[in-house]
Short mmCIF file of C-alpha atoms in Angstrom, two decimals:
data_model
loop_
_atom_site.label_atom_id
_atom_site.label_comp_id
_atom_site.label_asym_id
_atom_site.label_seq_id
_atom_site.Cartn_x
_atom_site.Cartn_y
_atom_site.Cartn_z
CA MET A 1 -16.86 292.93 24.03
CA PHE A 2 -18.90 290.14 22.41
CA ASP A 3 -16.78 287.19 23.54
CA ARG A 4 -19.38 286.13 26.12
CA ILE A 5 -22.32 285.63 23.71
CA VAL A 6 -23.66 282.12 24.13
CA ALA A 7 -26.78 282.35 21.95
CA VAL A 8 -29.07 284.86 20.27
CA ILE A 9 -32.84 284.56 19.78
CA ASN A 10 -33.83 287.31 17.36
CA VAL A 11 -37.56 288.06 17.46
CA ASP A 12 -38.85 289.84 14.38
CA MET A 13 -42.42 290.27 13.07
CA ILE A 14 -44.43 288.00 15.39
CA GLY A 15 -47.81 289.75 15.20
CA TRP A 16 -49.25 288.78 11.81
CA ASP A 17 -51.15 285.54 11.17
CA GLY A 18 -53.42 286.27 8.22
CA ASP A 19 -54.33 282.64 7.52
CA ASP A 20 -54.90 281.82 11.23
CA ASP A 21 -52.73 278.68 11.14
CA ARG A 22 -50.60 279.76 14.14
CA VAL A 23 -47.27 278.94 12.46
CA VAL A 24 -44.07 280.50 13.76
CA GLU A 25 -40.86 279.90 11.81
CA ILE A 26 -37.54 279.38 13.59
CA HIS A 27 -34.70 280.09 11.16
CA SER A 28 -31.34 278.43 11.73
CA ASN A 29 -28.17 278.29 9.66
CA GLY A 30 -27.48 274.56 9.83
CA GLN A 31 -24.57 274.94 12.24
CA PHE A 32 -24.64 272.74 15.34
CA GLY A 33 -25.18 275.49 17.95
CA SER A 34 -27.93 277.19 15.97
CA GLU A 35 -29.68 273.89 15.22
CA ALA A 36 -29.61 272.94 18.92
CA LEU A 37 -30.97 276.36 19.84
CA ALA A 38 -33.76 276.03 17.23
CA ASP A 39 -34.71 272.61 18.59
CA SER A 40 -34.73 273.91 22.16
CA VAL A 41 -36.87 276.95 21.33
CA SER A 42 -39.27 274.73 19.39
CA SER A 43 -39.61 272.37 22.36
CA ILE A 44 -40.91 275.22 24.53
CA ARG A 45 -44.12 275.21 22.45
CA ALA A 46 -45.17 271.76 23.64
CA LEU A 47 -43.77 272.20 27.14
CA CYS A 48 -45.84 275.34 27.66
CA GLY A 49 -48.89 274.23 25.68
CA LEU A 50 -48.67 277.26 23.41
CA ALA A 51 -51.28 277.56 20.66
CA LEU A 52 -48.64 277.57 17.93
CA THR A 53 -47.02 275.32 15.37
CA THR A 54 -43.28 275.75 14.99
CA THR A 55 -41.43 275.13 11.75
CA ILE A 56 -37.64 275.04 11.75
CA VAL A 57 -36.22 276.49 8.54
CA SER A 58 -32.61 275.56 7.81
CA PRO A 59 -30.80 277.13 6.16
CA GLY A 60 -32.91 280.13 7.05
CA ALA A 61 -33.26 283.74 6.01
CA THR A 62 -30.28 286.05 6.34
CA ALA A 63 -32.25 289.31 6.12
CA SER A 64 -32.47 290.13 9.83
CA ASP A 65 -30.25 290.94 12.79
CA HIS A 66 -29.41 287.32 13.69
CA ALA A 67 -27.31 286.91 10.52
CA SER A 68 -24.49 289.07 11.89
CA PHE A 69 -24.16 286.60 14.76
CA TRP A 70 -24.09 283.67 12.33
CA ASN A 71 -21.27 285.45 10.51
CA ARG A 72 -19.31 285.53 13.79
CA GLY A 73 -19.94 281.82 14.37
CA ASP A 74 -22.39 282.36 17.25
CA ALA A 75 -25.46 280.20 17.83
CA ALA A 76 -28.47 282.25 16.73
CA VAL A 77 -32.02 281.82 15.46
CA LEU A 78 -34.67 284.05 13.96
CA LEU A 79 -38.19 283.68 15.37
CA ILE A 80 -40.67 285.14 12.88
CA GLU A 81 -44.19 284.78 11.46
CA GLU A 82 -44.42 282.77 8.23
CA TYR A 83 -41.71 284.67 6.41
CA TRP A 84 -41.16 281.85 3.90
CA GLY A 85 -44.36 279.90 4.55
CA GLY A 86 -46.69 281.98 2.39
CA ASP A 87 -48.29 284.21 5.05
CA PHE A 88 -45.99 287.22 5.00
CA ASN A 89 -47.55 290.44 6.32
CA PRO A 90 -48.88 292.27 3.25
CA TYR A 91 -48.77 295.58 5.16
CA TYR A 92 -45.03 295.30 5.90
CA HIS A 93 -43.39 298.75 5.87
CA SER A 94 -46.44 300.48 4.42
CA GLN A 95 -48.74 303.15 5.82
CA GLN A 96 -51.11 300.31 6.78
CA ASP A 97 -48.45 298.56 8.92
CA ARG A 98 -50.17 299.45 12.19
CA VAL A 99 -51.04 297.87 15.52
CA ASP A 100 -54.63 297.16 14.40
CA LYS A 101 -53.21 294.50 12.05
CA ILE A 102 -51.71 292.49 14.92
CA ASP A 103 -53.33 289.25 16.06
CA PRO A 104 -53.03 289.69 19.86
CA GLU A 105 -53.39 286.00 20.79
CA PHE A 106 -50.82 284.92 18.20
CA PHE A 107 -48.47 287.68 19.35
CA HIS A 108 -48.74 286.69 23.02
CA HIS A 109 -48.08 283.02 22.30
CA ALA A 110 -45.14 283.82 20.00
CA ALA A 111 -43.71 286.19 22.63
CA ALA A 112 -44.05 283.45 25.27
CA LEU A 113 -42.21 281.07 22.94
CA ALA A 114 -39.43 283.62 22.50
CA ARG A 115 -38.96 284.14 26.21
CA GLY A 116 -39.26 280.50 27.21
CA GLY A 117 -42.67 280.50 28.88
CA ASN A 118 -42.43 282.50 32.08
CA GLY A 119 -38.63 282.36 31.92
CA PRO A 120 -35.97 283.01 32.52
CA ILE A 121 -34.48 280.32 30.38
CA GLY A 122 -30.91 279.37 31.06
CA ILE A 123 -28.52 278.69 28.23
CA GLU A 124 -25.43 276.65 28.94
CA ASN A 125 -22.63 276.33 26.41
CA ILE A 126 -20.48 273.26 26.99
CA PRO A 127 -17.34 273.46 24.83
CA GLY A 128 -16.25 270.40 22.89
CA ASP A 129 -12.91 270.18 24.67
CA GLN A 130 -14.78 269.44 27.92
CA LEU A 131 -16.71 266.63 26.26
CA GLY A 132 -14.06 265.03 24.09
CA GLY A 133 -16.13 265.82 20.99
CA PRO A 134 -18.41 268.52 19.58
CA GLY A 135 -19.73 271.09 22.03
CA ILE A 136 -23.39 271.28 22.94
CA LEU A 137 -25.84 274.05 23.69
CA ARG A 138 -28.36 273.16 26.39
CA LEU A 139 -31.39 275.25 27.38
CA GLY A 140 -32.62 275.08 30.95
CA LEU A 141 -36.37 275.12 30.35
CA PRO A 142 -38.84 276.75 32.75
CA ASP A 143 -40.72 274.80 35.41
CA GLN A 144 -43.88 276.76 34.67
CA CYS A 145 -45.33 278.48 31.65
CA ARG A 146 -47.51 281.53 31.41
CA VAL A 147 -48.88 283.49 28.48
CA PHE A 148 -49.53 287.16 29.16
#
């Protein structure tokens, strides 16, 4: 059933930016496919002129849904607010964890990063046996970018 997974971009907690520094973390596991995916997702920020700073964290957190794909050997990243960078949402899983705590501009830019601008992004997996060496993961980036 899951043999056709090329890459996973897990988006988790992208609405909080308490220190207003516009940092989004991209967590990878140090494996080639995940590192290439992290680099490609990060490059969308500049391509689309998004009001964000991206930080690639490797090895990254394992406490989200992307980790099960890492365990299978799939390329995967976690896109999240500053989970390790010192600006974790203090309202996380409390009665105060409500929509009024979201920074709408930060959320929209982070969502645009996750979806590759105005998308769709294309992901091509080229196996190593076709290249005579390690395989590569290549993102087809959008021609235009739009933040909603």
